[in-house]
Coordinates of C-alpha atoms in Angstrom, one line a residue:
X29 CA 13.0 -9.1 -35.6
X30 CA 11.5 -5.7 -37.4
X31 CA 8.3 -7.5 -37.8
X32 CA 8.0 -8.5 -34.2
X33 CA 8.5 -4.9 -34.1
X34 CA 5.7 -3.9 -36.1
X35 CA 3.2 -6.4 -34.2
X36 CA 4.1 -5.1 -31.0
X37 CA 4.0 -1.8 -32.1
X38 CA 0.6 -2.7 -33.8
X39 CA -0.6 -4.3 -30.0
X40 CA 0.2 -1.4 -28.3
X41 CA -2.2 1.0 -30.8
X42 CA -5.1 -1.7 -29.6
X43 CA -4.4 -1.3 -26.0
X44 CA -4.3 1.7 -26.1
X45 CA -7.3 2.2 -28.3
X46 CA -9.5 -0.2 -25.8
X47 CA -7.6 1.4 -22.7
X48 CA -9.4 4.9 -24.3
X49 CA -13.1 3.4 -23.9
X50 CA -12.8 1.2 -21.2
X51 CA -11.4 3.1 -17.9
X52 CA -11.4 -1.1 -16.1
X53 CA -7.7 -2.2 -15.0
X54 CA -6.9 -5.0 -17.8
X55 CA -3.1 -6.1 -16.7
X56 CA -1.4 -7.0 -13.4
X57 CA 2.1 -6.8 -15.0
X58 CA 3.4 -4.0 -16.3
X59 CA 6.5 -2.6 -18.4
X60 CA 7.8 0.6 -17.1
X61 CA 7.0 3.9 -19.6
X62 CA 4.1 2.4 -20.6
X63 CA 3.5 6.4 -20.9
X64 CA 6.8 7.4 -19.3
X65 CA 6.8 8.9 -16.3
X66 CA 9.1 11.4 -17.1
X67 CA 6.5 13.1 -18.5
X68 CA 6.0 14.4 -14.8
X69 CA 8.7 14.4 -13.4
X70 CA 10.7 17.8 -12.7
X71 CA 13.3 17.2 -15.1
X72 CA 10.9 16.4 -17.7
X73 CA 10.6 18.8 -20.7
X74 CA 7.6 21.7 -20.6
X75 CA 4.3 21.0 -23.0
X76 CA 1.4 23.0 -23.3
X77 CA -1.0 21.1 -22.1
X78 CA 1.4 19.3 -18.8
X79 CA 4.4 22.1 -18.0
X80 CA 3.8 24.2 -15.3
X81 CA 6.1 27.3 -14.5
X82 CA 7.2 29.1 -10.8
X83 CA 9.0 30.9 -10.1
X84 CA 11.9 29.1 -8.3
X85 CA 12.8 32.1 -5.7
X86 CA 9.0 31.8 -4.3
X87 CA 8.9 31.6 -0.7
X88 CA 5.6 31.5 0.9
X89 CA 4.7 33.5 4.2
X90 CA 3.6 30.2 6.6
X91 CA 2.5 33.1 9.5
X92 CA 0.0 34.1 6.6
X93 CA -1.2 31.3 5.8
X94 CA -1.8 30.0 9.5
X95 CA -3.4 32.8 10.2
X96 CA -6.0 33.2 7.3
X97 CA -7.3 28.9 8.4
X98 CA -6.6 30.0 12.3
X99 CA -9.2 32.4 11.3
X100 CA -11.9 30.0 9.1
X101 CA -10.9 27.3 11.8
X102 CA -13.1 29.4 15.1
X103 CA -16.0 29.5 12.7
X104 CA -16.7 25.9 11.7
X105 CA -16.7 25.5 15.5
X106 CA -19.2 23.7 16.2
X107 CA -21.3 22.5 13.7
X108 CA -18.0 20.8 12.0
X109 CA -14.5 20.8 14.5
X110 CA -16.4 19.5 17.6
X111 CA -13.3 19.8 19.5
X112 CA -10.4 21.8 18.8
X113 CA -7.8 22.2 21.4
X114 CA -5.0 23.0 18.7
X115 CA -4.5 26.0 15.9
X116 CA -2.3 25.9 12.8
X117 CA 1.3 27.1 13.2
X118 CA 4.4 27.1 11.9
X119 CA 6.0 23.1 13.1
X120 CA 8.1 23.2 15.9
X121 CA 10.1 20.0 14.7
X122 CA 13.1 21.0 13.1
X123 CA 12.8 19.4 10.1
X124 CA 12.8 21.0 6.6
X125 CA 9.9 18.2 5.7
X126 CA 7.6 20.1 7.7
X127 CA 5.7 23.3 6.7
X128 CA 2.9 23.6 9.1
X129 CA 1.6 21.1 12.2
X130 CA -1.0 21.6 14.9
X131 CA 0.0 24.2 18.0
X132 CA -1.4 23.7 21.9
X133 CA -3.7 26.3 22.8
X134 CA -4.4 25.2 26.2
X135 CA -2.4 22.8 28.2
X136 CA -4.2 18.8 26.6
X137 CA -3.1 16.1 29.8
X138 CA -2.6 13.1 28.5
X139 CA -4.9 10.6 27.0
X140 CA -7.0 14.3 26.2
X141 CA -9.0 14.8 22.5
X142 CA -6.6 17.3 21.4
X143 CA -8.7 17.9 17.9
X144 CA -13.0 16.4 16.9
X145 CA -13.4 17.1 13.3
X146 CA -17.2 15.1 12.2
X147 CA -17.4 13.1 9.0
X148 CA -19.2 15.5 6.6
X149 CA -18.6 15.7 3.3
X150 CA -18.3 19.5 2.9
X151 CA -15.2 20.1 4.9
X152 CA -14.8 16.0 4.0
X153 CA -13.0 14.2 1.1
X154 CA -13.5 10.8 0.7
X155 CA -13.2 8.3 -2.3
X156 CA -17.0 7.5 -1.8
X157 CA -18.3 11.6 -2.8
X158 CA -15.8 11.1 -5.5
X159 CA -17.3 8.4 -6.8
X160 CA -21.1 9.3 -5.5
X161 CA -22.1 12.8 -6.2
X162 CA -18.6 15.0 -7.2
X163 CA -17.4 12.6 -10.5
X164 CA -21.0 11.0 -10.9
X165 CA -21.9 11.8 -13.8
X166 CA -18.6 13.1 -14.8
X167 CA -17.1 9.4 -14.5
X168 CA -17.9 6.1 -16.0
X169 CA -19.5 3.6 -13.4
X170 CA -17.2 1.5 -13.4
X171 CA -14.3 3.9 -13.7
X172 CA -11.4 1.3 -11.8
X173 CA -8.5 3.8 -11.7
X174 CA -5.1 1.8 -10.9
X175 CA -4.6 4.3 -8.2
X176 CA -7.6 3.6 -6.3
X177 CA -8.6 5.2 -3.9
X178 CA -6.3 7.8 -3.8
X179 CA -6.8 8.3 -7.7
X180 CA -10.1 9.9 -6.2
X181 CA -9.4 11.9 -4.0
X182 CA -7.0 13.4 -5.7
X183 CA -9.8 13.7 -8.8
X184 CA -11.6 16.0 -5.0
X185 CA -8.5 18.4 -4.8
X186 CA -7.8 18.8 -8.2
X187 CA -11.0 20.1 -8.5
X188 CA -11.2 21.6 -4.9
X189 CA -7.9 23.2 -6.9
X190 CA -9.8 24.4 -10.0
X191 CA -12.5 25.9 -7.7
X192 CA -10.3 28.1 -5.5
X193 CA -8.4 29.6 -8.6
X194 CA -8.8 32.7 -9.9
X195 CA -10.2 30.4 -13.0
X196 CA -12.9 29.6 -11.0
X197 CA -15.7 32.7 -12.1
X198 CA -14.9 31.2 -15.1
X199 CA -17.0 28.0 -14.9
X200 CA -13.2 26.0 -13.5
X201 CA -14.8 22.7 -11.5
X202 CA -17.6 20.7 -10.3
X203 CA -19.6 22.7 -8.4
X204 CA -20.5 20.2 -6.1
X205 CA -20.5 19.8 -3.2
X206 CA -22.9 22.2 -1.8
X207 CA -20.6 23.6 1.3
X208 CA -22.3 26.1 3.3
X209 CA -20.4 29.7 3.5
X210 CA -18.4 28.6 7.1
X211 CA -18.0 25.9 5.3
X212 CA -16.5 26.6 1.9
X213 CA -14.0 29.1 3.8
X214 CA -12.8 26.0 5.2
X215 CA -11.4 24.4 2.0
X216 CA -10.5 27.4 0.4
X217 CA -8.1 28.6 2.8
X218 CA -6.9 25.1 3.5
X219 CA -6.1 24.5 -0.5
X220 CA -4.4 28.0 -0.6
X221 CA -2.4 26.5 2.4
X222 CA -2.0 23.2 0.8
X223 CA 2.4 22.8 -0.6
X224 CA 2.9 23.6 -4.0
X225 CA 4.4 21.2 -6.9
X226 CA 7.4 23.4 -6.9
X227 CA 7.7 22.5 -3.8
X228 CA 6.6 19.2 -3.2
X229 CA 9.3 18.8 -5.9
X230 CA 11.9 18.4 -3.1
X231 CA 9.5 16.6 -0.9
X232 CA 7.7 13.4 -2.6
X233 CA 9.3 10.8 -4.8
X234 CA 7.0 11.0 -7.3
X235 CA 7.9 15.1 -8.8
X236 CA 11.7 13.5 -8.3
X237 CA 14.2 14.1 -10.6
X238 CA 14.1 11.0 -12.6
X239 CA 18.1 9.9 -11.9
X240 CA 16.9 10.5 -8.2
X241 CA 13.9 8.0 -9.0
X242 CA 16.3 5.8 -10.4
X243 CA 17.8 4.9 -7.3
X244 CA 15.1 4.8 -4.7
X245 CA 13.7 2.5 -7.9
X246 CA 17.7 0.4 -7.5
X247 CA 17.3 0.9 -3.8
X248 CA 14.2 -1.0 -2.6
X249 CA 11.8 -3.6 -3.2
X250 CA 9.0 -1.7 -2.8
X251 CA 9.2 0.1 -6.6
X252 CA 8.7 3.7 -7.4
X253 CA 8.2 3.3 -11.6
X254 CA 5.1 1.6 -11.0
X255 CA 3.6 3.4 -9.0
X256 CA 4.1 6.6 -11.6
X257 CA 3.0 3.8 -14.3
X258 CA 0.1 3.7 -12.7
X259 CA -0.4 7.2 -11.8
X260 CA 1.1 7.8 -15.7
X261 CA -1.7 5.6 -16.9
X262 CA -4.3 6.5 -15.3
X263 CA -3.9 10.8 -16.1
X264 CA -3.4 10.0 -20.0
X265 CA -6.6 7.6 -20.0
X266 CA -8.6 11.0 -17.8
X267 CA -7.1 14.0 -19.8
X268 CA -7.8 12.4 -23.2
X269 CA -11.0 10.9 -22.3
X270 CA -12.1 14.0 -20.1
X271 CA -10.1 16.2 -18.8
X272 CA -9.5 17.2 -22.3
X273 CA -13.0 17.3 -23.8
X274 CA -13.7 20.5 -21.2
X275 CA -11.4 22.8 -20.7
X276 CA -13.5 25.8 -19.8
X277 CA -15.0 22.5 -16.6
X278 CA -11.0 21.3 -16.3
X279 CA -8.6 23.3 -17.2
X280 CA -5.1 21.8 -17.6
X281 CA -3.1 25.3 -16.0
X282 CA -4.6 27.7 -13.1
X283 CA -3.8 30.5 -11.0
X284 CA -2.9 30.5 -7.4
X285 CA -1.0 32.3 -4.7
X286 CA 0.4 34.1 -7.5
X287 CA 1.4 31.0 -8.9
X288 CA 0.9 28.5 -11.8
X289 CA -0.2 25.2 -10.8
X290 CA -1.3 22.8 -13.3
X291 CA -4.6 20.9 -13.2
X292 CA -6.6 18.6 -14.9
X293 CA -3.2 17.6 -17.1
X294 CA -1.3 14.9 -16.3
X295 CA 1.7 16.9 -14.1
X296 CA -1.6 17.8 -12.1
X297 CA -2.5 14.0 -10.9
X298 CA 1.2 14.1 -10.3
X299 CA 0.9 16.6 -7.3
X300 CA -2.3 15.7 -6.3
X301 CA -1.2 12.0 -6.2
X302 CA 1.2 14.4 -3.6
X303 CA -1.6 15.7 -1.2
X304 CA -3.7 12.0 -1.8
X305 CA -1.5 9.9 -0.7
X306 CA 1.2 11.9 2.0
X307 CA -2.1 13.7 4.3
X308 CA -5.2 11.0 3.7
X309 CA -5.7 8.4 6.7
X310 CA -7.5 4.9 7.1
X311 CA -9.4 5.5 9.4
X312 CA -13.2 3.6 10.1
X313 CA -12.7 1.3 6.8
X314 CA -12.2 3.7 4.7
X315 CA -9.1 6.5 3.5
X316 CA -10.4 10.3 4.4
X317 CA -8.0 13.5 3.7
X318 CA -9.2 15.7 6.0
X319 CA -8.6 19.0 6.6
X320 CA -6.5 20.7 9.9
X321 CA -6.1 16.4 10.7
X322 CA -3.6 16.2 7.7
X323 CA -1.4 18.3 9.0
X324 CA -0.8 16.9 12.5
X325 CA 3.1 15.9 11.5
X326 CA 4.3 12.1 13.1
X327 CA 6.8 11.1 15.8
X328 CA 7.5 7.5 16.3
X329 CA 7.0 8.1 20.5
X330 CA 3.8 8.4 22.7
X331 CA 1.6 9.6 20.1
X332 CA -1.7 7.8 19.1
X333 CA -2.5 7.3 15.3
X334 CA -5.8 9.5 14.3
X335 CA -9.1 7.5 15.6
X336 CA -12.1 6.9 14.7
X337 CA -15.3 7.7 17.8
X338 CA -18.0 10.1 18.3
X339 CA -18.7 13.1 19.2
X340 CA -21.3 16.2 19.2
X341 CA -22.9 17.6 22.9
X342 CA -25.2 13.5 22.8
X343 CA -22.3 12.0 21.2
X344 CA -23.6 10.4 18.7
X345 CA -21.3 11.5 15.3
X346 CA -19.2 10.1 13.7
X347 CA -15.5 11.4 13.0
X348 CA -11.5 11.7 13.0
X349 CA -9.9 12.8 16.4
X350 CA -5.9 13.6 17.8
X351 CA -6.0 12.5 20.6
X352 CA -3.3 13.4 23.2
X353 CA -0.7 10.3 23.9
X354 CA -1.3 7.7 27.0
X355 CA 2.3 8.8 28.2
X356 CA 2.5 12.3 26.4
X357 CA 1.0 15.7 28.2
X358 CA 1.4 18.7 26.0
X359 CA 1.8 23.0 27.5
X360 CA 0.2 25.6 25.3
X361 CA 2.2 26.2 22.6
X362 CA 3.5 23.6 22.2
X363 CA 3.1 20.8 19.2
X364 CA 0.3 18.2 18.9
X365 CA 1.8 15.0 16.7
X366 CA 0.2 11.6 15.8
X367 CA 1.6 8.6 14.7
X368 CA 1.6 7.6 10.4
X369 CA 1.5 3.9 11.7
X370 CA 4.2 1.1 11.8
X371 CA 5.5 1.2 8.1
X372 CA 8.6 0.2 6.6
X373 CA 11.7 2.7 5.5
X374 CA 10.1 2.6 2.2
X375 CA 6.2 3.2 3.0
X376 CA 7.5 6.7 4.7
X377 CA 9.3 7.4 2.4
X378 CA 6.6 7.3 -0.9
X379 CA 3.5 8.0 1.0
X380 CA 5.0 10.7 3.0
X381 CA 9.1 11.7 2.0
X382 CA 10.8 11.4 4.7
X383 CA 12.3 8.6 7.1
X384 CA 11.4 9.2 10.2
X385 CA 14.0 8.2 12.9
X386 CA 12.8 4.5 14.5
X387 CA 13.9 4.1 10.3
X388 CA 16.4 5.5 10.6
X389 CA 18.2 3.6 13.5
X390 CA 17.7 0.5 12.0
X391 CA 16.0 -1.6 14.2
X392 CA 13.7 -2.9 12.7
X393 CA 14.5 -3.3 9.3
X394 CA 11.5 -4.4 5.9
X395 CA 12.0 -5.2 2.8
X396 CA 9.0 -6.8 -0.1
X397 CA 8.1 -9.4 -1.6
X398 CA 5.9 -9.9 -4.3
X399 CA 5.0 -13.9 -5.7
X400 CA 3.2 -14.4 -8.7
X401 CA 0.8 -17.8 -9.5
X402 CA 2.6 -18.9 -12.7
X403 CA 0.1 -19.1 -15.6
X404 CA 2.0 -21.5 -17.3
X405 CA 1.6 -23.8 -14.9
X406 CA 0.0 -26.8 -15.9
X407 CA -3.0 -27.3 -12.3
X408 CA -3.4 -22.6 -12.8
X409 CA -7.1 -23.3 -12.5
X410 CA -7.5 -25.6 -9.5
X411 CA -4.3 -23.8 -8.4
X412 CA -6.2 -20.0 -8.5
X413 CA -10.4 -22.2 -7.8
X414 CA -7.9 -22.8 -4.0
X415 CA -7.0 -18.4 -3.8
X416 CA -10.2 -17.1 -5.4
X417 CA -13.3 -20.3 -2.8
X418 CA -11.3 -22.1 -0.4
X419 CA -8.8 -19.4 1.5
X420 CA -9.3 -17.3 4.6
X421 CA -12.9 -17.4 5.0
X422 CA -14.2 -17.7 1.7
X423 CA -12.7 -14.4 0.7
X424 CA -11.0 -14.6 -2.4
X425 CA -7.4 -13.4 -3.0
X426 CA -5.4 -12.9 -6.2
X427 CA -2.8 -15.0 -7.6
X428 CA -0.8 -11.9 -7.5
X429 CA 0.6 -11.7 -3.7
X430 CA 3.5 -9.1 -1.8
X431 CA 4.9 -10.3 1.3
X432 CA 6.8 -7.8 4.4
X433 CA 10.4 -10.0 5.3
X434 CA 11.7 -8.3 8.8
X435 CA 15.0 -8.0 10.5
X436 CA 14.2 -7.6 13.8
X437 CA 15.0 -8.1 17.0
X438 CA 12.9 -11.5 18.1
X439 CA 12.6 -11.9 14.5
X440 CA 15.6 -12.7 12.4
X441 CA 14.2 -12.8 8.6
X442 CA 11.9 -15.6 9.7
X443 CA 9.3 -15.6 6.5
X444 CA 5.6 -14.5 6.6
X445 CA 3.9 -17.8 7.6
X446 CA 1.7 -16.3 4.9
X447 CA 3.8 -16.5 2.3
X448 CA 4.8 -19.8 2.9
X449 CA 1.2 -21.3 2.9
X450 CA 0.3 -18.4 -0.5
X451 CA 4.6 -20.6 -2.5
X452 CA 3.4 -24.2 -1.4
X453 CA 0.4 -23.6 -3.4
X454 CA 2.2 -22.0 -6.4
X455 CA 5.1 -24.4 -5.5
X456 CA 2.7 -27.7 -5.6
X457 CA 3.2 -29.7 -8.1
X458 CA 4.7 -33.8 -9.7
X459 CA 3.6 -36.3 -7.0
X460 CA 1.6 -34.0 -4.3
X461 CA -0.5 -32.1 -7.4
X462 CA -3.1 -35.0 -5.9
X463 CA -4.7 -32.9 -3.2
X464 CA -5.9 -29.9 -5.7
X465 CA -8.0 -33.2 -6.2
X466 CA -11.5 -32.3 -6.0
X467 CA -12.0 -34.9 -2.8
X468 CA -9.4 -32.0 -0.6
X469 CA -10.3 -29.2 -2.2
X470 CA -12.4 -27.9 0.7
X471 CA -9.0 -28.9 2.9
X472 CA -5.7 -28.2 0.9
X473 CA -5.1 -24.3 1.6
X474 CA -5.4 -25.3 5.7
X475 CA -2.8 -28.3 4.1
X476 CA -0.4 -25.4 3.1
X477 CA 0.0 -24.4 6.4
X478 CA 2.2 -26.6 7.3
X479 CA 4.8 -28.6 5.0
X480 CA 3.7 -31.0 2.2
X481 CA 6.7 -32.4 1.2
X482 CA 11.0 -32.6 1.3
X483 CA 10.9 -31.7 -2.5
X484 CA 8.1 -28.5 -2.0
X485 CA 9.3 -26.8 0.2
X486 CA 12.8 -26.6 -0.9
X487 CA 11.4 -25.6 -4.0
X488 CA 9.2 -23.1 -1.9
X489 CA 12.6 -21.9 0.4
X490 CA 14.0 -21.9 -3.1
X491 CA 11.7 -19.0 -4.5
X492 CA 12.2 -16.8 -1.1
X493 CA 16.4 -16.9 -1.1
X494 CA 16.0 -16.1 -5.6
X495 CA 14.1 -13.1 -4.7
X496 CA 15.7 -11.9 -2.2
X497 CA 19.0 -11.9 -3.3
X498 CA 17.9 -10.8 -7.0
X499 CA 17.1 -7.5 -4.3
X500 CA 20.4 -8.1 -2.9
X501 CA 21.7 -8.0 -6.8
X502 CA 19.3 -4.7 -8.3
X503 CA 21.2 -2.7 -4.3
X504 CA 24.8 -4.0 -5.6
X505 CA 24.2 -1.3 -8.7
X506 CA 24.4 1.9 -6.6
X507 CA 26.8 3.4 -6.0
X508 CA 26.8 5.3 -2.7
X509 CA 27.7 9.2 -2.5
X510 CA 30.6 10.5 -0.4
X511 CA 28.2 13.3 -0.7
X512 CA 26.0 12.1 1.3
X513 CA 27.9 11.0 5.3
X514 CA 28.6 15.0 5.2
X515 CA 25.0 15.8 5.0
X516 CA 23.7 17.4 8.4
X517 CA 20.0 16.6 7.7
X518 CA 20.4 14.0 6.0
X519 CA 17.1 15.0 3.9
X520 CA 18.6 14.0 -0.1
X521 CA 17.3 12.4 -2.0
X522 CA 20.3 11.1 -1.7
X523 CA 20.6 10.5 2.3
X524 CA 17.1 9.3 1.6
X525 CA 17.7 6.4 -0.4
X526 CA 21.0 5.8 0.6
X527 CA 19.4 4.6 4.6
X528 CA 16.3 2.4 2.2
X529 CA 18.3 0.6 0.6
X530 CA 20.8 0.0 4.0
X531 CA 17.1 -1.6 5.6
X532 CA 16.7 -3.5 3.3
X533 CA 20.2 -4.6 2.5
X534 CA 19.9 -5.6 6.2
X535 CA 16.8 -7.2 6.0
X536 CA 17.1 -9.8 3.1
X537 CA 20.1 -10.9 4.1
X538 CA 18.6 -11.6 7.1
X539 CA 15.7 -13.8 5.2
X540 CA 18.8 -15.7 3.1
X541 CA 20.7 -16.2 6.2
X542 CA 17.3 -18.4 7.9
X543 CA 16.3 -19.1 4.6
X544 CA 20.4 -21.0 4.5
X545 CA 20.0 -22.9 8.4
X546 CA 15.3 -23.9 7.3
X547 CA 17.5 -26.2 4.0
X548 CA 19.8 -27.6 6.3
X549 CA 16.7 -29.0 8.5
X550 CA 14.6 -30.2 5.4
X551 CA 14.7 -33.7 7.2
X552 CA 13.6 -33.2 10.3
X553 CA 10.4 -31.9 9.8
X554 CA 7.4 -34.0 9.6
X555 CA 5.4 -33.4 5.9
X556 CA 2.0 -33.9 4.9
X557 CA 2.6 -38.3 4.9
X558 CA 3.8 -38.4 8.6
X559 CA 0.4 -36.7 9.3
X560 CA -1.5 -38.6 7.9
X561 CA -0.2 -41.7 8.5
X562 CA -0.1 -41.0 12.2
X563 CA -3.7 -39.7 11.5
X564 CA -4.4 -43.1 10.7
X565 CA -2.9 -44.3 13.5
X566 CA -0.8 -46.7 10.9
X567 CA 3.0 -44.7 11.8
X568 CA 4.7 -47.2 13.7
X569 CA 5.6 -50.7 12.5
X570 CA 3.1 -53.6 13.1
X571 CA 4.4 -55.5 16.5
X572 CA 2.7 -59.2 17.2
X573 CA 2.7 -59.1 20.5
X574 CA 0.9 -55.8 20.7
X575 CA -1.8 -56.5 18.5
X576 CA -4.5 -59.9 18.6
X577 CA -5.3 -62.4 20.9
X578 CA -1.7 -61.1 23.0
X579 CA -3.3 -57.4 23.2
X580 CA -6.2 -58.8 24.9
X581 CA -8.3 -57.3 21.4
X582 CA -12.1 -60.6 22.9
X583 CA -12.2 -60.3 19.0
X584 CA -7.9 -60.9 18.5
X585 CA -6.6 -64.4 16.2
X586 CA -3.1 -65.7 16.4
X587 CA -4.2 -67.1 12.6
X588 CA -5.5 -64.5 10.8
X589 CA -3.7 -61.5 9.0
X590 CA -3.3 -58.2 10.7
X591 CA -6.4 -55.9 10.3
X592 CA -8.8 -58.9 9.8
X593 CA -11.4 -59.3 12.2
X594 CA -12.3 -63.2 10.9
X595 CA -10.4 -65.3 9.1
X596 CA -10.3 -66.6 5.5
X597 CA -12.9 -68.8 4.8
X598 CA -14.8 -69.0 8.6
X599 CA -17.9 -68.1 9.5
X600 CA -19.1 -65.5 11.8
X601 CA -21.8 -67.7 13.6

């Protein structure tokens, strides 16, 4: 055992060496806490490189913050802000998770545009801005972090934090992009208005205590540890290879609003990820963090998502806009809302740190199942070839796929057809493996959309049921806190986790019930062989009265066997 441990330690050290020189993703399945998520949780021990100290009772003056934002907002019209019928103010929602919101400055009719912001690199943060301008000469050309587009936006946030802070006078941050004074003032006021790391400790799961994160890990099929490991791995690489090489440009901590913020460090990157994930919107084919628009709070009814569109006097400028819903208007002084989109309870909690009423109602319950093509499968290469070249419109599919299972009215646990199709390929084997032959290569993916064989279909249903049961077993190990039911607002981490757990438990249970019903009806399904015989017209027994001369076939001959056109030894002339 000791020899095995030494070998593992040696391999880990080698992997660490490789990671240090290559930021490109190097694996798919990583155990939690390769570095340890506690390096940036609120309960972590402080260190000179990553700790942040703030006054626990520091209270932000939100009205003053909003006033400053509105002053610079006026200066940015109409060059950057094309339409503006709102201002930033204290949110009117009776919810502790909300701080600021967008308040109507004039009546807004149904369907009218309340706010529109042009896509301008001076004020809008995007992954392209990070890779092609700001971090272009700093990061390797093929940098591909585990945190993806959100991670690139997080790097932009940290850079703006460094430039906005008191450390900017000493050269902190990358002096890009170039901005006009109005845009620069807007970004500075926006950075000062963002929730601080101290505030985000209670507002976002990424910065919860380790105990609360552990409860959430066992309460959902969407694993927070996986996300925390992604954040930690990217931060560790960046700290070792980039930030630590120039602490003048990339300071570990900065001063802003009278508080000490973690900046280019693991804690700082975790905070920036909270901001990026909770405030960015995907619009017009790209993830974008758009100042002012990001202050719009969520509502479930009568609202629309942030949309892309054209604006300006000639309608030629592209940008993002907030539009009043087709069934909702706003009076002056009322808060203007948007929809954050159709998401599961776990997605709302992991991305935005709260659960809307729609998620709390449990009318639509969603859980996530992740399946992987087994590398030990003897047909692994053939199946991988199908996924890479013969799936949807020749778009490659990864050998690891995640799917939602849903419990709602009209869909009580019925699995996603795409999940079943993927699993039929994953479980293809034994007598069905002939479908992987090259002659079927262009058709095999379409074949998987229908039942292949009774054995294959049973394996698919067993895989779904087993994974659902595993998720339920993990949830059973979480003890419900009796104090949760006594909460008035239900905003504590334990309360939020309990709702997510209840929602996913319902989705998984309904899926198991559906799968069990399907298992009982396997003999009633039509499989590949039956469909193929039917296509060839060979799906019925031969009847001599329905063939040959008796059936009116001019070529028929009662002396000939089924399928023959002439008797053996006879001539055609």
